[in-house]
mmCIF file of C-alpha atoms in Angstrom:
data_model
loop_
_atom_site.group_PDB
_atom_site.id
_atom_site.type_symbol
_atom_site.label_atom_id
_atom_site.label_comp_id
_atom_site.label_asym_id
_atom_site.label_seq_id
_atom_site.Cartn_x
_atom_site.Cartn_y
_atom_site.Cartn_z
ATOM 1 C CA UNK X 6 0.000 0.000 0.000
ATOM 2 C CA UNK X 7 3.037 2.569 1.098
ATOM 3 C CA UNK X 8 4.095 2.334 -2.805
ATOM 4 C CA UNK X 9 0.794 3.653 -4.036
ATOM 5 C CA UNK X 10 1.620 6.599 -2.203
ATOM 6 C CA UNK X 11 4.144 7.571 -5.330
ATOM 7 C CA UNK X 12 1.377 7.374 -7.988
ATOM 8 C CA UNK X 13 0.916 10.913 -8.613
ATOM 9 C CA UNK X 14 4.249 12.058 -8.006
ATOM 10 C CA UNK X 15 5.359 9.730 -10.806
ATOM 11 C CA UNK X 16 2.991 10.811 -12.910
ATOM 12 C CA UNK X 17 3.983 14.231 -12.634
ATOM 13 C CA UNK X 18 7.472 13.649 -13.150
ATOM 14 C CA UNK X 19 5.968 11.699 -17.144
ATOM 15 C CA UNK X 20 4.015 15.036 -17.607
ATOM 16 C CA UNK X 21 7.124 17.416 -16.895
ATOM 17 C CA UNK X 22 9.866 14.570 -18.453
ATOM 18 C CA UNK X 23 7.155 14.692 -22.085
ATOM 19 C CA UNK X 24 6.273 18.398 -22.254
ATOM 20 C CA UNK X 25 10.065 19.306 -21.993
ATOM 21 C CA UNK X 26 11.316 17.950 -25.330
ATOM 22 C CA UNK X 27 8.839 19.616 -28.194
ATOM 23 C CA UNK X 28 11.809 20.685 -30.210
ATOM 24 C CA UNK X 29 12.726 17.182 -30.869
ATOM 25 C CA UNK X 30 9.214 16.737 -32.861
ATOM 26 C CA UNK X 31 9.566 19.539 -35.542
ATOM 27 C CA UNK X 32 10.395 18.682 -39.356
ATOM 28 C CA UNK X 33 10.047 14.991 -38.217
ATOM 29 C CA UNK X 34 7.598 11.839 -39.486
ATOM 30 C CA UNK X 35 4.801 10.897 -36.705
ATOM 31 C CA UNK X 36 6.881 7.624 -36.252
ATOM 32 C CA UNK X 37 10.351 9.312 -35.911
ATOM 33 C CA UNK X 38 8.898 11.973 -33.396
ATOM 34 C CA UNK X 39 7.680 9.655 -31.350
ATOM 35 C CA UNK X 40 11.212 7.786 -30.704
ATOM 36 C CA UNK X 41 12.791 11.456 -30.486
ATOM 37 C CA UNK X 42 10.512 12.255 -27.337
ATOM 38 C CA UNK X 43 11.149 8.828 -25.675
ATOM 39 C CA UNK X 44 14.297 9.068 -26.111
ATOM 40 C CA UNK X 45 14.935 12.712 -24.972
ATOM 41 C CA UNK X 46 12.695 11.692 -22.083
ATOM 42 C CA UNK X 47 15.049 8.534 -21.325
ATOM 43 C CA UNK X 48 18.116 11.362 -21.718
ATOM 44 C CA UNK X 49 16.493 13.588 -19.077
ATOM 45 C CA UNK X 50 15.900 11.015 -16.841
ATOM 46 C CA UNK X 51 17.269 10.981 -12.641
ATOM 47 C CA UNK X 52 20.396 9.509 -12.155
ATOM 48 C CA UNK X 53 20.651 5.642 -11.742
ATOM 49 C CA UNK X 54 16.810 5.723 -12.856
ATOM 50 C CA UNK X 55 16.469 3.263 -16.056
ATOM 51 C CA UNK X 56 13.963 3.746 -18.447
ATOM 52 C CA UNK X 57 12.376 1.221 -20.987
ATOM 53 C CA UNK X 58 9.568 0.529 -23.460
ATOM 54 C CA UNK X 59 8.470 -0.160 -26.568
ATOM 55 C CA UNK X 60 7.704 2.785 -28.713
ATOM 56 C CA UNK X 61 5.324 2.279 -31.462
ATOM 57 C CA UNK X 62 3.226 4.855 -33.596
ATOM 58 C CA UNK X 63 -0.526 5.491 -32.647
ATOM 59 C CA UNK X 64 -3.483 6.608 -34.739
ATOM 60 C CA UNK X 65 -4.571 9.897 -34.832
ATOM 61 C CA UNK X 66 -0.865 11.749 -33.660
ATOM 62 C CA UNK X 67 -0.702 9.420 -30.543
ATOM 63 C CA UNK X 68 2.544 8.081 -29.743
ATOM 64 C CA UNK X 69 2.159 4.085 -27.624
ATOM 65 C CA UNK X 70 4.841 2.759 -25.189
ATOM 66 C CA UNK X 71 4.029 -0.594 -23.879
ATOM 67 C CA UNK X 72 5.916 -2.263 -20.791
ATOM 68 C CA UNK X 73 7.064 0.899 -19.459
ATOM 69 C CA UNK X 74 9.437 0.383 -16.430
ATOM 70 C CA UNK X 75 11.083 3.071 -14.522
ATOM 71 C CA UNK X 76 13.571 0.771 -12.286
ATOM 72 C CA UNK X 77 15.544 2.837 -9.760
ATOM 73 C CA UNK X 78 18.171 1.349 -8.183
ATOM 74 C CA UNK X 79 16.835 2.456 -4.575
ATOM 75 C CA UNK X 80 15.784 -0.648 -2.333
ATOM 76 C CA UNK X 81 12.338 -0.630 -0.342
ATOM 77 C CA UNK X 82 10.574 2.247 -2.771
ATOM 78 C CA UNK X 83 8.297 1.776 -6.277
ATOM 79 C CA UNK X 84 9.444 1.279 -9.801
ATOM 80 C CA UNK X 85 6.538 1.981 -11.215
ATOM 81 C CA UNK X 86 5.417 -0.532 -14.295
ATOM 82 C CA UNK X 87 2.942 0.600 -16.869
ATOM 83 C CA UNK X 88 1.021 -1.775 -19.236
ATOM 84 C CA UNK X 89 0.415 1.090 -21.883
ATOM 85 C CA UNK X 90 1.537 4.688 -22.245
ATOM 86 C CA UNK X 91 -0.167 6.946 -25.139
ATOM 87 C CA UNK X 92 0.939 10.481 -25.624
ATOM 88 C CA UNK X 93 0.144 13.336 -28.091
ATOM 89 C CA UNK X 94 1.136 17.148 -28.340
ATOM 90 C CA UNK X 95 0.336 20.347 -30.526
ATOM 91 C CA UNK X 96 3.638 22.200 -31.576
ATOM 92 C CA UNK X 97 3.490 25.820 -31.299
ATOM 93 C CA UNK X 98 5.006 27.874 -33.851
ATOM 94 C CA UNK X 99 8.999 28.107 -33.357
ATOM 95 C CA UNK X 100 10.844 30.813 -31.625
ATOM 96 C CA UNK X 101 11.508 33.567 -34.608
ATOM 97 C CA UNK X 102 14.483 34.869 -35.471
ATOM 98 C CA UNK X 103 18.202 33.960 -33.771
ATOM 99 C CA UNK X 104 16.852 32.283 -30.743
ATOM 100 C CA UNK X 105 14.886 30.208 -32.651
ATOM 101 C CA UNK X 106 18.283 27.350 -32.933
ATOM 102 C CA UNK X 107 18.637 27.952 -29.198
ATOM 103 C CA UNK X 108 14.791 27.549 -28.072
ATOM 104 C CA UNK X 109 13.214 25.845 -30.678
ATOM 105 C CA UNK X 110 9.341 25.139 -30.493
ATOM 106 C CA UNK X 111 7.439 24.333 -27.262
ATOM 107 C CA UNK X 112 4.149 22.287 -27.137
ATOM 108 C CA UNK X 113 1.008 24.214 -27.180
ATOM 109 C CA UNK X 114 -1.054 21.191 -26.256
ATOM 110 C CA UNK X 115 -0.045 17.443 -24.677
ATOM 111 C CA UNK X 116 -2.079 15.031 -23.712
ATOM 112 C CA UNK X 117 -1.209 11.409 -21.607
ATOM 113 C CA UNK X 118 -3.060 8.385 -21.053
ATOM 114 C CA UNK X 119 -1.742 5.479 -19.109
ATOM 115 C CA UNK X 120 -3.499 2.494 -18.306
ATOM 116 C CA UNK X 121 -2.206 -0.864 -15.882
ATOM 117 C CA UNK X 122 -0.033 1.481 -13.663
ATOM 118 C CA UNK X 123 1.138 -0.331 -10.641
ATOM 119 C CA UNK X 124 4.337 0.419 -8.028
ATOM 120 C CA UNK X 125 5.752 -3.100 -7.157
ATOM 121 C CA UNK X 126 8.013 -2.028 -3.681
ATOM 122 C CA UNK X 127 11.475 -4.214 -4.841
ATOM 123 C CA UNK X 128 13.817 -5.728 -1.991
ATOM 124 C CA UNK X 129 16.769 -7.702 -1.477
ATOM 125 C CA UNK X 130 15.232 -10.538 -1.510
ATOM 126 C CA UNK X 131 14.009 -12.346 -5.128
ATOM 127 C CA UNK X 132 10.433 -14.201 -3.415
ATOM 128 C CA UNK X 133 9.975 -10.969 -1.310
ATOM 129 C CA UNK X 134 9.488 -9.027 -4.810
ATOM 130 C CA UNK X 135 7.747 -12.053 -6.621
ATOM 131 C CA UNK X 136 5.344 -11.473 -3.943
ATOM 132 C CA UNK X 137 5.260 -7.967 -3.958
ATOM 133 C CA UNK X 138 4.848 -7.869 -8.141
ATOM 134 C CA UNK X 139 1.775 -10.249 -7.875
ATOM 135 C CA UNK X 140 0.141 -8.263 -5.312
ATOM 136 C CA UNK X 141 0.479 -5.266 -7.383
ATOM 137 C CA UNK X 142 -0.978 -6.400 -10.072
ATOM 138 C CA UNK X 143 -4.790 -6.804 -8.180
ATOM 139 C CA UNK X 144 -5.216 -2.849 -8.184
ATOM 140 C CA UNK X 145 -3.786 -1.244 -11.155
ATOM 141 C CA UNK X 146 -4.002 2.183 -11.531
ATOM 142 C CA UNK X 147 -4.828 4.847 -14.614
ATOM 143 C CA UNK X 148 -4.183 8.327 -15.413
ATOM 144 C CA UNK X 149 -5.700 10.969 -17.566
ATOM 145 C CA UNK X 150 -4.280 14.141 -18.153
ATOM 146 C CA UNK X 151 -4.809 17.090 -20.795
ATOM 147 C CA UNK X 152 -3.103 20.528 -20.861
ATOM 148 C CA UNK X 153 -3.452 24.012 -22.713
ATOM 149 C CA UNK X 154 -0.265 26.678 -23.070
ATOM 150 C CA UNK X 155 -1.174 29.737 -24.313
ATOM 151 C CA UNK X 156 1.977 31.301 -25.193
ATOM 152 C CA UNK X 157 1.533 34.640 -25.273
ATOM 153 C CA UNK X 158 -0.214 35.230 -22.064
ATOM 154 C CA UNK X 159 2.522 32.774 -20.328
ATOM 155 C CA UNK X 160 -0.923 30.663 -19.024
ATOM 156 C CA UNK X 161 -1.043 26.995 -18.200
ATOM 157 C CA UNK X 162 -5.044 25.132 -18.014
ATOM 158 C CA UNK X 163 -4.667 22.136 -16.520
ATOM 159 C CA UNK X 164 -7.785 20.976 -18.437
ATOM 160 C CA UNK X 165 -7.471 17.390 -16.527
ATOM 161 C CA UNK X 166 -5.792 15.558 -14.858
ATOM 162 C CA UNK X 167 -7.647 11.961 -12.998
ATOM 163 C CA UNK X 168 -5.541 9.658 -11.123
ATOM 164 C CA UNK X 169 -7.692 6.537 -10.398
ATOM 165 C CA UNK X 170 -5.975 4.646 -7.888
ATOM 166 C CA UNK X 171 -7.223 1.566 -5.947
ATOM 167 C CA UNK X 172 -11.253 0.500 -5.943
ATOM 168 C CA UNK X 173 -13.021 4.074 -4.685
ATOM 169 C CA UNK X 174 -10.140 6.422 -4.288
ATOM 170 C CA UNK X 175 -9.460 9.037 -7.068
ATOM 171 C CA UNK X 176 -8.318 12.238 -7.557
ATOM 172 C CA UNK X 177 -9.050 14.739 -9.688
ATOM 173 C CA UNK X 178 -7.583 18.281 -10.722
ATOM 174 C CA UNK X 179 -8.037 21.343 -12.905
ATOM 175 C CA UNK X 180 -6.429 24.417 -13.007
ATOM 176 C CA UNK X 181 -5.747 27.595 -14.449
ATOM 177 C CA UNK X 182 -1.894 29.017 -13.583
ATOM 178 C CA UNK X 183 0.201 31.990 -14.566
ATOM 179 C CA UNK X 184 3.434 33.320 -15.130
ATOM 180 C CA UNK X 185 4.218 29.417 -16.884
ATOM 181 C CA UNK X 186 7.164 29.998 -19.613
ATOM 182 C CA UNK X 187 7.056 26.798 -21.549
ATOM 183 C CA UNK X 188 9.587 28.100 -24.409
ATOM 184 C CA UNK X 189 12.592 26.964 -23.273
ATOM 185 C CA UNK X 190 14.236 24.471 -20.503
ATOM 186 C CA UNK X 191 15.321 27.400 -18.520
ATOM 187 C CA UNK X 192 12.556 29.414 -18.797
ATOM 188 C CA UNK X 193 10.179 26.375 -17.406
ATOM 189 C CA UNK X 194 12.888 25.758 -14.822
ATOM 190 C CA UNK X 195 12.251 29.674 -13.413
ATOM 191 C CA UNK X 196 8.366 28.768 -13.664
ATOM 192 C CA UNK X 197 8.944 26.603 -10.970
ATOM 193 C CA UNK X 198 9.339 29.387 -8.377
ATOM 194 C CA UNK X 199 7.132 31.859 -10.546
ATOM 195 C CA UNK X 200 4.066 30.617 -11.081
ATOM 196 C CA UNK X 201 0.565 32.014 -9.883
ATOM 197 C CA UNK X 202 -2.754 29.378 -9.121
ATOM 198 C CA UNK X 203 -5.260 31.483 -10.522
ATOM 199 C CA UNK X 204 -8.455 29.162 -10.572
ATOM 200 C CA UNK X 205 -7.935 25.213 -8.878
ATOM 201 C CA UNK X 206 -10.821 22.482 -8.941
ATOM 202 C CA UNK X 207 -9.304 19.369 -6.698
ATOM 203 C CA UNK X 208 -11.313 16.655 -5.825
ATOM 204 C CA UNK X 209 -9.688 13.463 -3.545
ATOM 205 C CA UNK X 210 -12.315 10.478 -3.147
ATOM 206 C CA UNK X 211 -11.201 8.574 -0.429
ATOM 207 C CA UNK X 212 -11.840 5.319 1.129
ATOM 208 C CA UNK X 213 -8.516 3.987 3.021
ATOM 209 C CA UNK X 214 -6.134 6.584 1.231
ATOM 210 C CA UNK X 215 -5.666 8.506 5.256
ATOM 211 C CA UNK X 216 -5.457 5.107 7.109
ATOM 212 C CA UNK X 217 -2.708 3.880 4.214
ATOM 213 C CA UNK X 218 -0.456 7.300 3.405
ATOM 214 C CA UNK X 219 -1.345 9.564 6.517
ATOM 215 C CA UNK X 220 -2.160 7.721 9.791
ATOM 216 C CA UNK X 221 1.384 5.870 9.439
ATOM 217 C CA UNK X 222 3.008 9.302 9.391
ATOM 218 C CA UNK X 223 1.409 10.666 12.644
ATOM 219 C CA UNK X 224 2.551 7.307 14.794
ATOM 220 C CA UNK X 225 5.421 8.115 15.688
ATOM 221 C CA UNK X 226 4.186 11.473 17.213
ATOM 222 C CA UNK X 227 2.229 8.778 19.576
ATOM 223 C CA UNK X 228 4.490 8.352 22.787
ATOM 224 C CA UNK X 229 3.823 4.854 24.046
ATOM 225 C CA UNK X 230 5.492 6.238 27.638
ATOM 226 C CA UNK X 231 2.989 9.122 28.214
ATOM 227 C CA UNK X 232 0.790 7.813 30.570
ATOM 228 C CA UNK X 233 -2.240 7.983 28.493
ATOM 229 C CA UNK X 234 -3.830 5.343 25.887
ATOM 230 C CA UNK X 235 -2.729 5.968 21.964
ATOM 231 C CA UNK X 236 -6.396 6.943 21.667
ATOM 232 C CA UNK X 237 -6.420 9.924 24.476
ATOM 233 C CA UNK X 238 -3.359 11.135 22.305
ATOM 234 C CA UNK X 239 -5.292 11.279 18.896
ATOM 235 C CA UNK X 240 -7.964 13.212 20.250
ATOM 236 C CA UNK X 241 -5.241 15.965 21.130
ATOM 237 C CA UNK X 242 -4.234 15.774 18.036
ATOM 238 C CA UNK X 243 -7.450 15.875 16.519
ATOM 239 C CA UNK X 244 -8.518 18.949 19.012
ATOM 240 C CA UNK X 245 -4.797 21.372 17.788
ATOM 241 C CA UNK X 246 -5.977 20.395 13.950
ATOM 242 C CA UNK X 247 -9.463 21.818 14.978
ATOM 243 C CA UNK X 248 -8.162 24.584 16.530
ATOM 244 C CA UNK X 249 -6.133 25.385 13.597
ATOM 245 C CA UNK X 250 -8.721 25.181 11.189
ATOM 246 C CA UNK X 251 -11.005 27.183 13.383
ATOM 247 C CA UNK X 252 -8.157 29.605 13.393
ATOM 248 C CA UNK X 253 -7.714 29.875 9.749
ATOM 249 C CA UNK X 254 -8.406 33.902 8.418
ATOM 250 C CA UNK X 255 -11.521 34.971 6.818
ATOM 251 C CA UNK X 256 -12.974 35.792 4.178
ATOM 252 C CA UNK X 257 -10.137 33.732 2.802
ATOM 253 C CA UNK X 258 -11.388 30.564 4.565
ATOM 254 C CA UNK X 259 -15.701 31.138 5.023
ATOM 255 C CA UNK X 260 -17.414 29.515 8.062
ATOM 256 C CA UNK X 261 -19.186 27.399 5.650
ATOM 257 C CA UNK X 262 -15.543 25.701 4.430
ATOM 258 C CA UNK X 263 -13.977 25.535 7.940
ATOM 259 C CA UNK X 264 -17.128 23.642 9.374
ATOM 260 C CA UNK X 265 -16.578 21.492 6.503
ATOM 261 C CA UNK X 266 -12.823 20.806 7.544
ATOM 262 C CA UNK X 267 -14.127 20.299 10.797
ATOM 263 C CA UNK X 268 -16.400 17.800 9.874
ATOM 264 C CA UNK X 269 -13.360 15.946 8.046
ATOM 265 C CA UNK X 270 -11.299 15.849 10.793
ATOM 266 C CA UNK X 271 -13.946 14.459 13.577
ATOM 267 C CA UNK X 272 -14.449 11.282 11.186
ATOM 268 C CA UNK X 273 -10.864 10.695 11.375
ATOM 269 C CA UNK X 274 -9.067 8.138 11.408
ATOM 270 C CA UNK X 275 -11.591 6.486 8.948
ATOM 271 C CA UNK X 276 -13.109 9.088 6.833
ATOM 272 C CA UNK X 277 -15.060 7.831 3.669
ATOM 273 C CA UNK X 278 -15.965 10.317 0.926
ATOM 274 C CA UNK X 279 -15.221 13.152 -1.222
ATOM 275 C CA UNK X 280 -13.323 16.258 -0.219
ATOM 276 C CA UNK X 281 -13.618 19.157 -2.955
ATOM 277 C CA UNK X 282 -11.241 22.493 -2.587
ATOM 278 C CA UNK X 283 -12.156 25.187 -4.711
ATOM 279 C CA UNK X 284 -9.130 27.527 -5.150
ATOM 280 C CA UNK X 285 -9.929 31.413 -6.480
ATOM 281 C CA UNK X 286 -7.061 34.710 -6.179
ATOM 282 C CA UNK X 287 -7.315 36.787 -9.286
ATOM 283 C CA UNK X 288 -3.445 37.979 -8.318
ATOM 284 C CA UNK X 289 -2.514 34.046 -8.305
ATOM 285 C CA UNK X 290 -1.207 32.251 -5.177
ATOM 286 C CA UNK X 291 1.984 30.807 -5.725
ATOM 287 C CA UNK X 292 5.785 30.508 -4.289
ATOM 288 C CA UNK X 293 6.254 34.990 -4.754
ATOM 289 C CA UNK X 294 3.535 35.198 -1.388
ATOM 290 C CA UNK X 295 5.914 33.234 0.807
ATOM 291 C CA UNK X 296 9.074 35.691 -0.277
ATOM 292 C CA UNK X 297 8.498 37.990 2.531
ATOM 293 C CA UNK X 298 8.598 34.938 4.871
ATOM 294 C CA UNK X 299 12.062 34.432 3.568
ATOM 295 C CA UNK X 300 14.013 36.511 6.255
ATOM 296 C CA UNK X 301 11.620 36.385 8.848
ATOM 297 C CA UNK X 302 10.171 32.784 9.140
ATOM 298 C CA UNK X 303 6.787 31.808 8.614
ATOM 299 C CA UNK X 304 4.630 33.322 11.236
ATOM 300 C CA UNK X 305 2.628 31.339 14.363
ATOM 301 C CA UNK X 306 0.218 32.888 14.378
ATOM 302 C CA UNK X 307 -3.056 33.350 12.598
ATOM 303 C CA UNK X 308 -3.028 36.654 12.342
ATOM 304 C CA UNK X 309 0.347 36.969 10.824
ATOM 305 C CA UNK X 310 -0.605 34.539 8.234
ATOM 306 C CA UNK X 311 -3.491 36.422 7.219
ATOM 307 C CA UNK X 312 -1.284 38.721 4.270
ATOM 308 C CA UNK X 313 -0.730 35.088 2.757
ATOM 309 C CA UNK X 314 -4.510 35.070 1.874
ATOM 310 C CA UNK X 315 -4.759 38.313 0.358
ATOM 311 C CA UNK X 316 -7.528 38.212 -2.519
ATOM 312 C CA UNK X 317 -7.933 34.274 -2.534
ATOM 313 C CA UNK X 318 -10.584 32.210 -1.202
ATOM 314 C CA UNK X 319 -11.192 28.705 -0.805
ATOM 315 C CA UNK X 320 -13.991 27.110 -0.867
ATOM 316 C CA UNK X 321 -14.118 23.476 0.828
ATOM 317 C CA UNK X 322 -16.447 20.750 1.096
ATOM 318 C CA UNK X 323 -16.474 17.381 2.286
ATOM 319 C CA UNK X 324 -19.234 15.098 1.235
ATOM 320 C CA UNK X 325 -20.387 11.478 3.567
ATOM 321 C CA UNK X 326 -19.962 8.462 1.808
ATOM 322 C CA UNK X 327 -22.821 6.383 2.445
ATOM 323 C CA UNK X 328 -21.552 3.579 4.691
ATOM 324 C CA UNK X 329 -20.939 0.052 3.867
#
């Protein structure tokens, strides 16, 4: 189950590995541009991190890879196996005049698909993995995810993104960001501290994704020497999360959305259901608000944390499953 826990980050790093090399698919055949990004994505890949597949040409402008593997040479963490992998991406028009051999094009558009993703944890031990492998295979997982760059404006729409994990659990995303420069490696390497959230949709249905990625986390705050039962120390946990939360500044955070956090919290440590966080801030909320935090640390207090807020709400629900 820990494994599973890698899902989306490994998903994320396909999207950022396949939307880096668009260059490599002008003046090129459908077939041939395919190769060229699986290859630059193999090229770009972590140290010690081996990548494999077999690239064939789609229908329509998709590119396939079957049998993906990402094998890392790390004991005791994922390598995440994928049954299929289907890709496609708009060009935009190249960079004109002399940068254009430096920068190249950038995609406009890409799109991924993958279907029979599943995170086999590998050991020292050969039957320890066989094991492992087989029991991954009873819950693969799939992935969906479309996005928009509009060039000029320097604007990234997430238009989707749905990672369907294990029976009930999903999670879903869309997005509108700013400040996103796409035309070049360096460029999207500064959008990492740049960018702005301007509009985000997330949606996690969960049933067993706290008790599996969460609750082992908080454990080992549990001291088994305090005098009290693991149980009486939840509940104080429970309480300083609902203080928090009925700390958290308004308008930024309405009553309506901090009952609703509240009413996550007290169906802890098994809640069943779907949360959904609507994100709005016409100025964008991104790394740039916690620069003034830099020199002076983040502050304790509510209060203090208010300014981070400025001109963004969020609007939070959580939704009851109906129980089994």
């Amino acid at each position: 189950m820990a494994g599973r826990s890698r899902g989306a980050v490994w998903a994320a790093v396909l999207v950022a590995g396949l939307a880096g090399p668009g260059a490599a698919l002008a003046q090129t055949t459908p077939g041939e541009a395919c190769a060229q990004v699986w290859s630059a994505l193999i090229a770009g890949s972590p140290d010690g991190v081996a990548i494999s597949g077999e690239v064939e040409e789609g229908k329509g402008g998709w590119c396939i890879v079957r049998n993906v593997v990402l094998d890392s040479p790390a004991r005791y963490s994922p390598d995440p196996h994928i049954r299929e992998l289907r890709f496609a991406g708009r060009l935009g028009e190249a960079v004109p005049g002399p940068a254009a051999a430096a920068q190249g094009s950038a995609l406009d558009s890409l799109q991924i698909e993958i279907d029979g993703l599943t995170l086999p944890v590998r050991t020292d031990d050969p039957a320890t993995n066989y094991l492992l492998a087989a029991q991954a295979q009873v819950s693969p997982m799939s992935m969906r995810f479309q996005a928009d760059w509009d060039r000029d404006a320097r604007r990234l729409k997430i238009v989707r993104f749905d990672l369907a994990l294990w029976g009930e659990n999903r999670i879903t995303l869309r997005a509108v960001i700013d400040n996103v420069d796409l035309s070049s490696k360096s460029a999207t390497q500064m959008a990492l501290t740049g960018f702005a959230i301007r509009e985000a949709d997330l949606a996690i249905t969960t049933r067993g994704l706290f008790e599996s990625y969460v609750l082992p986390s908080l454990i080992s705050r549990f001291d088994p020497n305090a005098g009290t039962s693991v149980e009486a120390q939840a509940e104080v946990l429970r309480q300083s999360a609902l203080d928090a939360v009925a700390a958290l500044p308004e308008p930024a955070f309405a009553p309506d959305s901090k009952a609703a956090l509240g009413e996550l919290l007290r169906d802890l440590p098994n809640p069943a259901g779907t949360l959904r966080v609507q994100l709005r801030a016409k100025t964008g909320f991104g790394p740039a608000r916690l620069m003034s935090y830099a020199m002076t640390g983040v502050p304790q207090s509510a209060d203090g944390l208010a300014p981070l807020f400025d001109g963004a709400t969020f609007g939070i629900d959580w939704e009851r499953a109906a129980p089994k």
